[in-house]
XYZ file of C-alpha atoms in Angstrom:
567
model
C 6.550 9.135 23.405
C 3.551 7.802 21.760
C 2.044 7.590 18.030
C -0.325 5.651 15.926
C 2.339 5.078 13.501
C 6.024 5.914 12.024
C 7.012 7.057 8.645
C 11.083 6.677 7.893
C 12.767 7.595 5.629
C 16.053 5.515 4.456
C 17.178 1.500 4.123
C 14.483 -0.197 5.450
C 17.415 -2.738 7.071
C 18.974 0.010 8.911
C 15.591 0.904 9.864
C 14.397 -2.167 11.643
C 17.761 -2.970 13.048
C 17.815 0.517 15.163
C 14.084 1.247 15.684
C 12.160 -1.611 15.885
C 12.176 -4.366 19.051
C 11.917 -8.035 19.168
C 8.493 -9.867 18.648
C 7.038 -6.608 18.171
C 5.058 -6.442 15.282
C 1.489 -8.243 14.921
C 1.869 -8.274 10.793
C 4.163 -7.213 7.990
C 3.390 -6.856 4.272
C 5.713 -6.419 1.790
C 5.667 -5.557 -1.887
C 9.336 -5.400 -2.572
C 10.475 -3.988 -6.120
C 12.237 -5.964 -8.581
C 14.465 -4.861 -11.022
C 12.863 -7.032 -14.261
C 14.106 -4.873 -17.197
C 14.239 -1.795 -15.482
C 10.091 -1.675 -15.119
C 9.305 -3.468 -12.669
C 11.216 -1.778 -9.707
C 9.974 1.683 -10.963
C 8.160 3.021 -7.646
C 7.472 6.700 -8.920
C 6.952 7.659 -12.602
C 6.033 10.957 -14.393
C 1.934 10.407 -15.725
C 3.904 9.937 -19.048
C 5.103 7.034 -17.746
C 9.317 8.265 -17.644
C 11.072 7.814 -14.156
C 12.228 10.425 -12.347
C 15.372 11.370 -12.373
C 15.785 10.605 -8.332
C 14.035 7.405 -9.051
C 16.578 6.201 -11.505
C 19.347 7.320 -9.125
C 17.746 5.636 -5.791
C 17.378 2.371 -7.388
C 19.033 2.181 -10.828
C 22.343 0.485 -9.297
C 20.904 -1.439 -6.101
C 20.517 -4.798 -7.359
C 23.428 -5.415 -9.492
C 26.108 -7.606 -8.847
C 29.221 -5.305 -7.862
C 31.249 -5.364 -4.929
C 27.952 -4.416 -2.370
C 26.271 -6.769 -3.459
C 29.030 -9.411 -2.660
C 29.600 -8.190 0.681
C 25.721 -8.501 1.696
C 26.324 -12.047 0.111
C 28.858 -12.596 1.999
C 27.681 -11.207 5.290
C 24.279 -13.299 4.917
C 26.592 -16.622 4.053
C 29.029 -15.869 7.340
C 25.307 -15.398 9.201
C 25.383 -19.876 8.982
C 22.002 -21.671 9.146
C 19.072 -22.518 6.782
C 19.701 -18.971 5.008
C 23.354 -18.921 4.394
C 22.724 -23.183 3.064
C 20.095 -21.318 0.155
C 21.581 -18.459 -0.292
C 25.156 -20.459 -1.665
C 22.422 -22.948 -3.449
C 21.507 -19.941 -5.317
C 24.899 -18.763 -6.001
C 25.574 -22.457 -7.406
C 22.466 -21.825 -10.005
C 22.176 -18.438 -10.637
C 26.229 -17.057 -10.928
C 26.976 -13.652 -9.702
C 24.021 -12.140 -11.402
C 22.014 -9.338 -10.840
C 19.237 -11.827 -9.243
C 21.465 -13.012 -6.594
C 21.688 -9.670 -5.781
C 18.454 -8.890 -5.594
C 18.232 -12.364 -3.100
C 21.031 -11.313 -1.345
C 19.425 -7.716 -0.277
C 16.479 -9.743 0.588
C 17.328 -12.620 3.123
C 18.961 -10.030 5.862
C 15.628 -7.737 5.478
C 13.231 -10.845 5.344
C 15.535 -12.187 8.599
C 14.613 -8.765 10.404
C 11.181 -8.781 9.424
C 11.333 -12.362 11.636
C 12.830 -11.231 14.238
C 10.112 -8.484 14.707
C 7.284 -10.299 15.078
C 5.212 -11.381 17.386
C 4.941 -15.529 17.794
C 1.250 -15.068 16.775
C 2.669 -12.791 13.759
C 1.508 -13.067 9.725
C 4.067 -12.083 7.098
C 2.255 -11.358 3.355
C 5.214 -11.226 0.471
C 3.473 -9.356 -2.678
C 5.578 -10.498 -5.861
C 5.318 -11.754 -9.636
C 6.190 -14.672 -10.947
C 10.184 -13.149 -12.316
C 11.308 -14.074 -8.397
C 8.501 -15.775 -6.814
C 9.831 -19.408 -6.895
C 13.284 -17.843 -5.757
C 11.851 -15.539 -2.811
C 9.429 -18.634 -1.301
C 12.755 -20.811 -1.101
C 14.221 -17.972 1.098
C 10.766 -17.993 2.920
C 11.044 -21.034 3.716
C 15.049 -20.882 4.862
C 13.618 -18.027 7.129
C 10.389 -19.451 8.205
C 10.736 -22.876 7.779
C 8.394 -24.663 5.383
C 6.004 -25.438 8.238
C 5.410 -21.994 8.446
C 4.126 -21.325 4.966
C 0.623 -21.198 4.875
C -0.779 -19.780 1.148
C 0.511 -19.088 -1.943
C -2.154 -16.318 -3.050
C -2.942 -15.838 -6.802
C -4.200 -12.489 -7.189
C -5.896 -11.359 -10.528
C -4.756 -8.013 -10.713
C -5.937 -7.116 -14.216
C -8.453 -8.364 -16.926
C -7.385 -10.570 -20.210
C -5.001 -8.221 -22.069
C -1.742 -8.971 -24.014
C 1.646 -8.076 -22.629
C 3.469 -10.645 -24.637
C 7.402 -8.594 -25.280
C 9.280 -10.001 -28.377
C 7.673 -13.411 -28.550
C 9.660 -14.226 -24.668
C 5.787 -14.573 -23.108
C 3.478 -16.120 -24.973
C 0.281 -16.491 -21.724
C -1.033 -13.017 -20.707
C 0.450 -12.058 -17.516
C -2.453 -10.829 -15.826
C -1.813 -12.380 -11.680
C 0.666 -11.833 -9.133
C 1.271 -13.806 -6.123
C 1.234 -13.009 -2.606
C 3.209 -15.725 -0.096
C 1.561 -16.105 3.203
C 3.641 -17.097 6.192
C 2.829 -17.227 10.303
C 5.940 -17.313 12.720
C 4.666 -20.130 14.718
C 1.255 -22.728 14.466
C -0.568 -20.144 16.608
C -1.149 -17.099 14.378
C -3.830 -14.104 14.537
C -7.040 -15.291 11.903
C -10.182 -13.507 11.543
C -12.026 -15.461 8.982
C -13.034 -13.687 5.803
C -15.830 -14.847 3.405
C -17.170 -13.923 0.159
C -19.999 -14.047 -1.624
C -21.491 -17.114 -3.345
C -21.211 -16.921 -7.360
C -24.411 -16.788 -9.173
C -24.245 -20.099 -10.467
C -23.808 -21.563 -7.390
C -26.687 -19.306 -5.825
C -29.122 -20.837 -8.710
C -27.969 -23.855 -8.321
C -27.976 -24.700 -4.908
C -30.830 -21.807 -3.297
C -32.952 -22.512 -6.266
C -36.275 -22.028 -3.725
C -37.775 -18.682 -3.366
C -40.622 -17.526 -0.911
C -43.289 -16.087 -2.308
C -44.435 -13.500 0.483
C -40.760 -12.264 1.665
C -38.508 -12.912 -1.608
C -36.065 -15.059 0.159
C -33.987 -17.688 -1.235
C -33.094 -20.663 0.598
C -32.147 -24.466 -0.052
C -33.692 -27.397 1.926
C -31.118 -29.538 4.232
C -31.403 -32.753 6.144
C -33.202 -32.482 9.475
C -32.023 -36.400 10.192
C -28.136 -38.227 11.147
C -25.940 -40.796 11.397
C -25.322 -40.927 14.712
C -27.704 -40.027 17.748
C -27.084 -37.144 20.171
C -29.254 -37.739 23.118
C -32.846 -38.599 22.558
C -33.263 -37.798 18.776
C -35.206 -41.068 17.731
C -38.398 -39.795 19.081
C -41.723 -39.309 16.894
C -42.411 -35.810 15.937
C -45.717 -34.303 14.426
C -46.454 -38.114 13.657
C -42.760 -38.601 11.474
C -39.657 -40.247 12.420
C -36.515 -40.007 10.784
C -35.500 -42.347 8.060
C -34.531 -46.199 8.871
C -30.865 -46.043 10.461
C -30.997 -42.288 11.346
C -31.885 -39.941 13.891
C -32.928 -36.672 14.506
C -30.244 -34.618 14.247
C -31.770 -31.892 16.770
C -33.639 -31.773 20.089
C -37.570 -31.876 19.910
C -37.189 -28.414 21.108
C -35.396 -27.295 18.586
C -37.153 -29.051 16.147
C -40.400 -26.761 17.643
C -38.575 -23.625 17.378
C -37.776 -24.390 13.656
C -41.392 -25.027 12.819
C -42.553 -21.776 14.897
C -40.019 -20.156 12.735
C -41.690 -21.195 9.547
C -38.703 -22.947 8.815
C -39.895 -26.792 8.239
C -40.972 -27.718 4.758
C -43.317 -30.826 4.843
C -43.217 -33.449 1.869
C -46.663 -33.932 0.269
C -46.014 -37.947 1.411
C -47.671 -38.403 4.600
C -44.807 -40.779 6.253
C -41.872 -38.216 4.321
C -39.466 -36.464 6.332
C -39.542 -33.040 6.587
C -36.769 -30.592 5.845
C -34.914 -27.194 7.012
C -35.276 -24.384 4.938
C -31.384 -22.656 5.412
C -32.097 -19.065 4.049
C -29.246 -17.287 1.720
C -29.054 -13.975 3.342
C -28.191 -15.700 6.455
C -25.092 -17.902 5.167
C -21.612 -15.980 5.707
C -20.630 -16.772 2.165
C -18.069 -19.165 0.780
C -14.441 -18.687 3.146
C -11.955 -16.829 1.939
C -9.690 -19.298 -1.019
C -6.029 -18.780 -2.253
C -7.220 -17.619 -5.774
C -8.758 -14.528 -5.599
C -10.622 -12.779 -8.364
C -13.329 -10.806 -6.895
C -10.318 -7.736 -5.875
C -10.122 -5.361 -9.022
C -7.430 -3.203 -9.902
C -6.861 0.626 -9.659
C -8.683 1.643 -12.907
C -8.355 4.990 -14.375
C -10.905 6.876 -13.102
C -10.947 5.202 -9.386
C -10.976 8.114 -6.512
C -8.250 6.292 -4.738
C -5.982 6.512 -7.595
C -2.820 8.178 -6.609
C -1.368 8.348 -10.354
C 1.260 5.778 -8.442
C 2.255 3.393 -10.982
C 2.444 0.259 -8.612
C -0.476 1.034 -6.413
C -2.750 -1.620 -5.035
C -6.198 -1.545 -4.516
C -7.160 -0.404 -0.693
C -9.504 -3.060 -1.196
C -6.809 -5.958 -1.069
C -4.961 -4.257 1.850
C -8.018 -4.358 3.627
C -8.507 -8.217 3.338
C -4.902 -9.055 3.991
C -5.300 -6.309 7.560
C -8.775 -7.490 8.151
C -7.915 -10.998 8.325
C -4.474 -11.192 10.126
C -4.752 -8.483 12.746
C -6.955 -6.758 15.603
C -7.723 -3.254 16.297
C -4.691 -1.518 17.850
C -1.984 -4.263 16.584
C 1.134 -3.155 14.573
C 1.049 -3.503 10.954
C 4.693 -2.884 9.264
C 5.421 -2.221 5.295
C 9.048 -2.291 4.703
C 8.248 -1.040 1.119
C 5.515 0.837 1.480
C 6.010 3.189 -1.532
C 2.479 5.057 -2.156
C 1.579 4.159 1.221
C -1.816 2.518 0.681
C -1.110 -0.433 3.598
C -0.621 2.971 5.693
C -3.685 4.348 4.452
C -5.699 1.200 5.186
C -4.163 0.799 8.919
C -4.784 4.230 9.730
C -8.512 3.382 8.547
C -9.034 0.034 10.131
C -7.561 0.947 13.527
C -4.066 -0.214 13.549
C -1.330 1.005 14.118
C 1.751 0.903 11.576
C 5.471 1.936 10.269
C 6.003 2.854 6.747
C 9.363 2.785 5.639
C 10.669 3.857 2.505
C 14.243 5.204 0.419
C 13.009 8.233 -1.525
C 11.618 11.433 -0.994
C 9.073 10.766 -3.372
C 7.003 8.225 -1.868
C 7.462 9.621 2.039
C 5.812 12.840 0.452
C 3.316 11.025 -1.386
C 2.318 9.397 1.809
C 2.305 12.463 3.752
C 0.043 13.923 1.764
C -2.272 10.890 1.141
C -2.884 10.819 5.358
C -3.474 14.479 5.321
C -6.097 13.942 2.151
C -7.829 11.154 4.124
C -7.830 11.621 7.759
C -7.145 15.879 7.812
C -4.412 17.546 9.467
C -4.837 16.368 12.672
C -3.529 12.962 11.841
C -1.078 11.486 14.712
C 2.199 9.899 12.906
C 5.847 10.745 13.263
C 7.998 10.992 10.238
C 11.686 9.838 11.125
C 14.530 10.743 8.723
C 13.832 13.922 6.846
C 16.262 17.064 7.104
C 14.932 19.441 9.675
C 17.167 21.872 9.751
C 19.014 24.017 7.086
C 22.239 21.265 8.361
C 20.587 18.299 7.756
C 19.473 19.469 4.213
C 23.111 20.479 3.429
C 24.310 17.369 4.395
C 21.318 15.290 1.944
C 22.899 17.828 -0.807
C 26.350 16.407 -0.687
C 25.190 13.350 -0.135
C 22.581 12.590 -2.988
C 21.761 15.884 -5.468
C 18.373 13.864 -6.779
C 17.070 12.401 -3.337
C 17.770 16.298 -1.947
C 15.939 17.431 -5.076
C 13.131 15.280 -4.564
C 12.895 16.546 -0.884
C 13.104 20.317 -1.719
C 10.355 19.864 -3.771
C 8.461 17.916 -1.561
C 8.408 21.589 0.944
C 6.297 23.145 -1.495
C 3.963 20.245 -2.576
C 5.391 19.908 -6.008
C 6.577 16.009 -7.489
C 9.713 15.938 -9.866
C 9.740 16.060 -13.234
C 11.843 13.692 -15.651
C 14.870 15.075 -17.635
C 14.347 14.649 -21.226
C 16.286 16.568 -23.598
C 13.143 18.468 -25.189
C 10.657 20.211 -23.571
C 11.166 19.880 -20.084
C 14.760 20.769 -19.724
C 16.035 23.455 -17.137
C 12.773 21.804 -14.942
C 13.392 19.995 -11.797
C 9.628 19.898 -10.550
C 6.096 21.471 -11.443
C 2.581 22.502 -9.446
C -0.327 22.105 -11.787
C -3.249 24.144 -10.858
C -6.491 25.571 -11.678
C -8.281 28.874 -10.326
C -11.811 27.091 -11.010
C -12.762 23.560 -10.641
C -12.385 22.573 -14.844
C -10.787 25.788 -15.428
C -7.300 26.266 -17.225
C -4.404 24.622 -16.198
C -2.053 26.868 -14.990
C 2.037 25.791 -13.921
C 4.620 26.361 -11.851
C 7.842 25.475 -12.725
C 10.918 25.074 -10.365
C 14.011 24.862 -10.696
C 16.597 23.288 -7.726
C 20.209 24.689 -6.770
C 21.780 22.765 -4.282
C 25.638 24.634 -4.921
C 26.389 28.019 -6.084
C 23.900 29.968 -7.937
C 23.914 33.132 -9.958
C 21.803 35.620 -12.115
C 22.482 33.712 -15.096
C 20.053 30.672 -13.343
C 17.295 33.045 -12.954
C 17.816 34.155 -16.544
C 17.585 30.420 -17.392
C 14.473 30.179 -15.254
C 12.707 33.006 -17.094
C 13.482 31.684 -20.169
C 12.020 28.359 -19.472
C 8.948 29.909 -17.804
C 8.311 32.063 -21.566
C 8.877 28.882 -23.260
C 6.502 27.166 -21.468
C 3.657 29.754 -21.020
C 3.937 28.899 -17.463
C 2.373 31.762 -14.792
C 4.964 31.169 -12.362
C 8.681 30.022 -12.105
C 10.112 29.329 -8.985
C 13.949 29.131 -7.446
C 14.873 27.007 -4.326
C 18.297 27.295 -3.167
C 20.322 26.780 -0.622
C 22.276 29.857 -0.730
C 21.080 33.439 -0.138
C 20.757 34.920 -3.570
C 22.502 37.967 -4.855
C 21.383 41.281 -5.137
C 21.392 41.111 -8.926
C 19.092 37.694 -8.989
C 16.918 39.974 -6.577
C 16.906 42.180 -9.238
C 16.250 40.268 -11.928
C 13.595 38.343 -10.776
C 11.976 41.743 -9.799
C 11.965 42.121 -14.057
C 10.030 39.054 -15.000
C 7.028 41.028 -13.532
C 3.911 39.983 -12.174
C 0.969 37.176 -12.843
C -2.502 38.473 -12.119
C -4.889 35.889 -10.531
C -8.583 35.579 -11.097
C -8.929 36.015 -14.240
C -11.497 33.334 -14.500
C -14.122 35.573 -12.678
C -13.798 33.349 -9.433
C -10.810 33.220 -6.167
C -8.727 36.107 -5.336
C -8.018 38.658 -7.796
C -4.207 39.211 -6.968
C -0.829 39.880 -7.878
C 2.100 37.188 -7.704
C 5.552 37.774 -8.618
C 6.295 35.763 -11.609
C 9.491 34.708 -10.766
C 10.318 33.965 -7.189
C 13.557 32.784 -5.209
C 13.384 31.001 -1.930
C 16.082 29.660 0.241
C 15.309 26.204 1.821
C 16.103 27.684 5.282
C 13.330 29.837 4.480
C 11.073 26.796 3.713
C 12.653 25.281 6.990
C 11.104 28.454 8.573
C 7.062 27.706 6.948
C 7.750 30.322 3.831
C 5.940 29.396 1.118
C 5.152 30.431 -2.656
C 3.318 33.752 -3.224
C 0.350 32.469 -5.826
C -3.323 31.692 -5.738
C -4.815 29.031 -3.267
C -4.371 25.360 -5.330
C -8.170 24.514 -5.846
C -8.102 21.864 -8.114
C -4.992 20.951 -7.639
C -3.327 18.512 -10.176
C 0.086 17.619 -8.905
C -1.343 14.903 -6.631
C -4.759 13.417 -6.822
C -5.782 13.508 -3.577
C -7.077 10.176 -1.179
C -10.973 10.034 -0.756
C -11.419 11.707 2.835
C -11.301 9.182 5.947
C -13.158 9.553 9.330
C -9.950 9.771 11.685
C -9.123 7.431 14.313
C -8.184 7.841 18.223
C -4.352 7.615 18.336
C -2.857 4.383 20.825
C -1.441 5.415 24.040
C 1.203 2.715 24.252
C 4.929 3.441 22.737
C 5.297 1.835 19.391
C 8.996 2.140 18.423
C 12.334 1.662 20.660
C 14.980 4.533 20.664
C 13.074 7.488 19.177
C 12.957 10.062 22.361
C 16.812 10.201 21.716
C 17.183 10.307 18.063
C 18.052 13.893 16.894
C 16.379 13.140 13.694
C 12.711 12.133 15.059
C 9.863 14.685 14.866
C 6.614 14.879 15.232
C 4.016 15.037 12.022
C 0.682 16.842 12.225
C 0.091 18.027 8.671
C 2.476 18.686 5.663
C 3.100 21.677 4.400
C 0.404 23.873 2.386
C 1.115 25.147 -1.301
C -2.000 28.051 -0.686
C -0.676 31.552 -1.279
């Protein structure tokens, strides 16, 4: 089996232990969420800014400390070496807190992530300063300090102030990215960027007339000789106590170059004219500025809260990995270090625990690259089973996934407007035409005419054109009937698209998703649910396996495109 990279779904520990080998990963990145006040670990959030109700289930309880938490303690402690020694330091200064269990879910995933590389492997950590100082001691206790290589300050926003009750008082506008190789041999393409302007003025302050071209003047002499560099040349020798500091032939081929500069003096020494738009730029520093953030109106903007620029996964790739190497996010939420792999040439595994992102993602490859995109997606139900066994597992994470089969993201409960709705499509029929809904509503148990009553209700209320019922049971022969009452929405009203009829409210079965049923309404031009990735030229999948025991797992499929909303 081969693949140009792996989506999972589920704990990204369980994930590495089962699927991925030894020393066989070229370079991991990591943004790992942090529960600071319940904002910093939110992964998926409503435009409005609310969490989703799946959200606040998947992660509202996973880093406090409570009897899990002890027992990863525990089993990290029992482990022995440099990691068990820090993590009972940290249980000396922190107490059973809620940050200890944060640290505790970390060192066995960050141990993992260790044991998957290659020797000539990069790890990048993406944090903020609530855990950084905590999470580069663990580095270290995994790594070893000889391993640590950068501490990275990235300015993520402009000057703005997020000072909360007087507790900051500084701006918090940076967050820090730990860079760490597994051994003194490590992949490194240099990077370099562009000179700042006053340094340009300042230093290339010379400007050819006829071309335009800056350049500074440099020292054609040395210290120290290198063969026979004391010898005269167009009547000039170098200063007392130096040499040439190049051969007489290249010395020629500079001045048939036009690039010697003689001083007015008759006995001065002439120069080298070094010529800006042929310097690489300054190399790549710890502190970077020159990355800027998501704005607003940016076409890679996902409406995903945490995003990062593609533009900083691109260095971080660019720099610490080849062409056909494995890149692995363990956290890889909106996907965007997918995105950038799948653009640069790598190959990669996403891994993440909710619905939410692994849909996002989905659909973000299919946006960029088009539906002939080569990745598995490991994980998801696949049969009518499988879903009934996510249902009685976890109602919100089965929620999220239901929704994800027709393209549609959850929406938060609130007590006012959008109760009795689990999810929406936003739509227009014309590109800046009216916004037009559909609302739906999830049953994973027993349903009845009474929820399609409910449904209509909320689909008046809301002036929506369509309302839509997923369930996992067959519905009755009076919720048949009702739905049959709530009539019809006519499309193409707007003059443009299919003039059609669509039933207004529709039930569908998630075996009949399973089966590639979809909802009866107009095609989704303009689509709002999503924003959709800029499009990508595709790549040329790898023919080399990536990831150990898939051929046999009953849950591994194969991904070519996710599923279309279009009527």
């Amino acid at each position: 089996m081969t693949q140009s990279g792996a989506l999972f779904y589920g704990d990204n520990l369980d994930v590495l232990r089962r699927y991925v080998d030894d020393e066989s990963v070229d370079l991991v990145y990591l943004d790992p969420p942090f529960n600071s006040n319940a904002s910093y670990n939110v992964l998926f959030a409503e435009q409005d800014g609310s969490q989703s109700a799946a959200q606040i289930k998947a992660f509202g309880d996973t880093w406090r400390w409570d009897q899990e938490a002890a027992a990863a303690y525990e089993e990290v402690v029992e482990g022995g070496g440099e990691v068990s020694r820090t993590m009972q330091a940290f249980r000396t200064i922190l107490g059973e807190s809620n940050m200890l269990a944060y640290l505790a879910m970390m060192a066995p995933r960050l141990a993992e992530l260790h044991r998957a590389m290659k020797s000539t492997a990069s790890l990048y950590l993406h944090c903020d300063p609530t855990a950084s100082h905590y999470l580069k001691l663990l580095l270290d206790s995994v790594f070893g300090p000889r391993s640590f290589r950068s501490e990275i300050v990235w300015k993520r926003s402009s000057a703005h102030s997020d000072t909360k009750q007087g507790r900051r008082i500084h701006g918090h506008i940076h967050d820090v990215i730990f860079f760490y190789t597994k051994s003194n041999s490590w992949t490194w393409n240099p990077i370099y960027t562009p000179y700042d302007e006053a340094y340009v003025e300042s230093k290339y302050r010379h400007i050819e007339p006829k071309t335009g071209r800056r350049y500074r003047l440099d020292n054609l002499t040395a210290a120290k000789p290198g063969g026979d560099t004391s010898y005269e040349w167009h009547g000039r020798h170098p200063y007392k106590g130096r040499y040439w500091a190049y051969s007489q032939e290249k010395m020629d081929k500079f001045l048939e170059e036009g690039r010697i500069r003689f001083p007015k003096k008759p006995d001065g020494v002439p120069e080298l004219k070094r010529y800006l738009d042929e310097m690489p730029g300054v190399p790549l520093q710890d502190l970077w500025v020159d990355l800027d953030p998501i704005n607003a109106k940016a076409a890679e903007r996902l409406g995903y809260p945490t995003q990062k620029p593609e533009s900083l996964l691109e260095r971080i790739i660019e720099s610490s990995s080849n062409q056909g190497d494995v890149v692995l996010d363990p956290f890889c939420g909106c996907g965007t270090s997918i995105a950038v792999s799948e653009k640069l040439k790598r190959n990669w595994v996403g891994i993440d625990i909710t619905y939410l992102a692994t849909h996002l993602i989905k659909s973000r490859l299919v946006d960029a690259f088009g539906e002939n995109v080569d990745f598995s997606v490991i994980g998801e139900p696949t049969a009518l089973e499988d879903a009934s066994k996510l249902a009685k597992e976890d109602h919100y994470q089965f929620e999220a996934w239901a929704l994800g089969l027709v393209g549609a993201r959850t929406t938060a409960k609130k007590k006012g407007a959008d109760r009795g709705i689990d999810g929406r499509l936003l739509f227009h029929e014309k590109q800046g035409g009216k916004t037009r809904q559909v609302l739906i509503s999830v049953k994973s148990g027993t349903t009845g005419v009474n929820d399609v009553r409910d449904l209509r209700g909320v689909i008046e209320r809301e002036e929506a054109e369509i309302g839509l019922l997923i369930s996992m049971r067959e519905p009755t022969k009076a919720m048949r009937t009702e739905a049959a009452t709530a009539g019809f929405y006519q499309s193409g009203s707007e003059g443009v698209g299919t003039w059609g009829r669509h039933p207004r409210l529709q039930l569908l079965t998630v075996a009949e998703l399973l089966d590639g049923r979809r909802i009866d309404m107009p095609p989704l031009t303009g689509n709002l649910t999503f924003r959709r990735a800029p499009r990508t030229e595709p790549r040329q999948p790898t023919t080399e396996p990536l990831f150990r025991n898939l051929p046999d797992a009953p849950e591994f499929r194969k991904i070519f495109s996710v599923p279309s909303t279009g009527g």
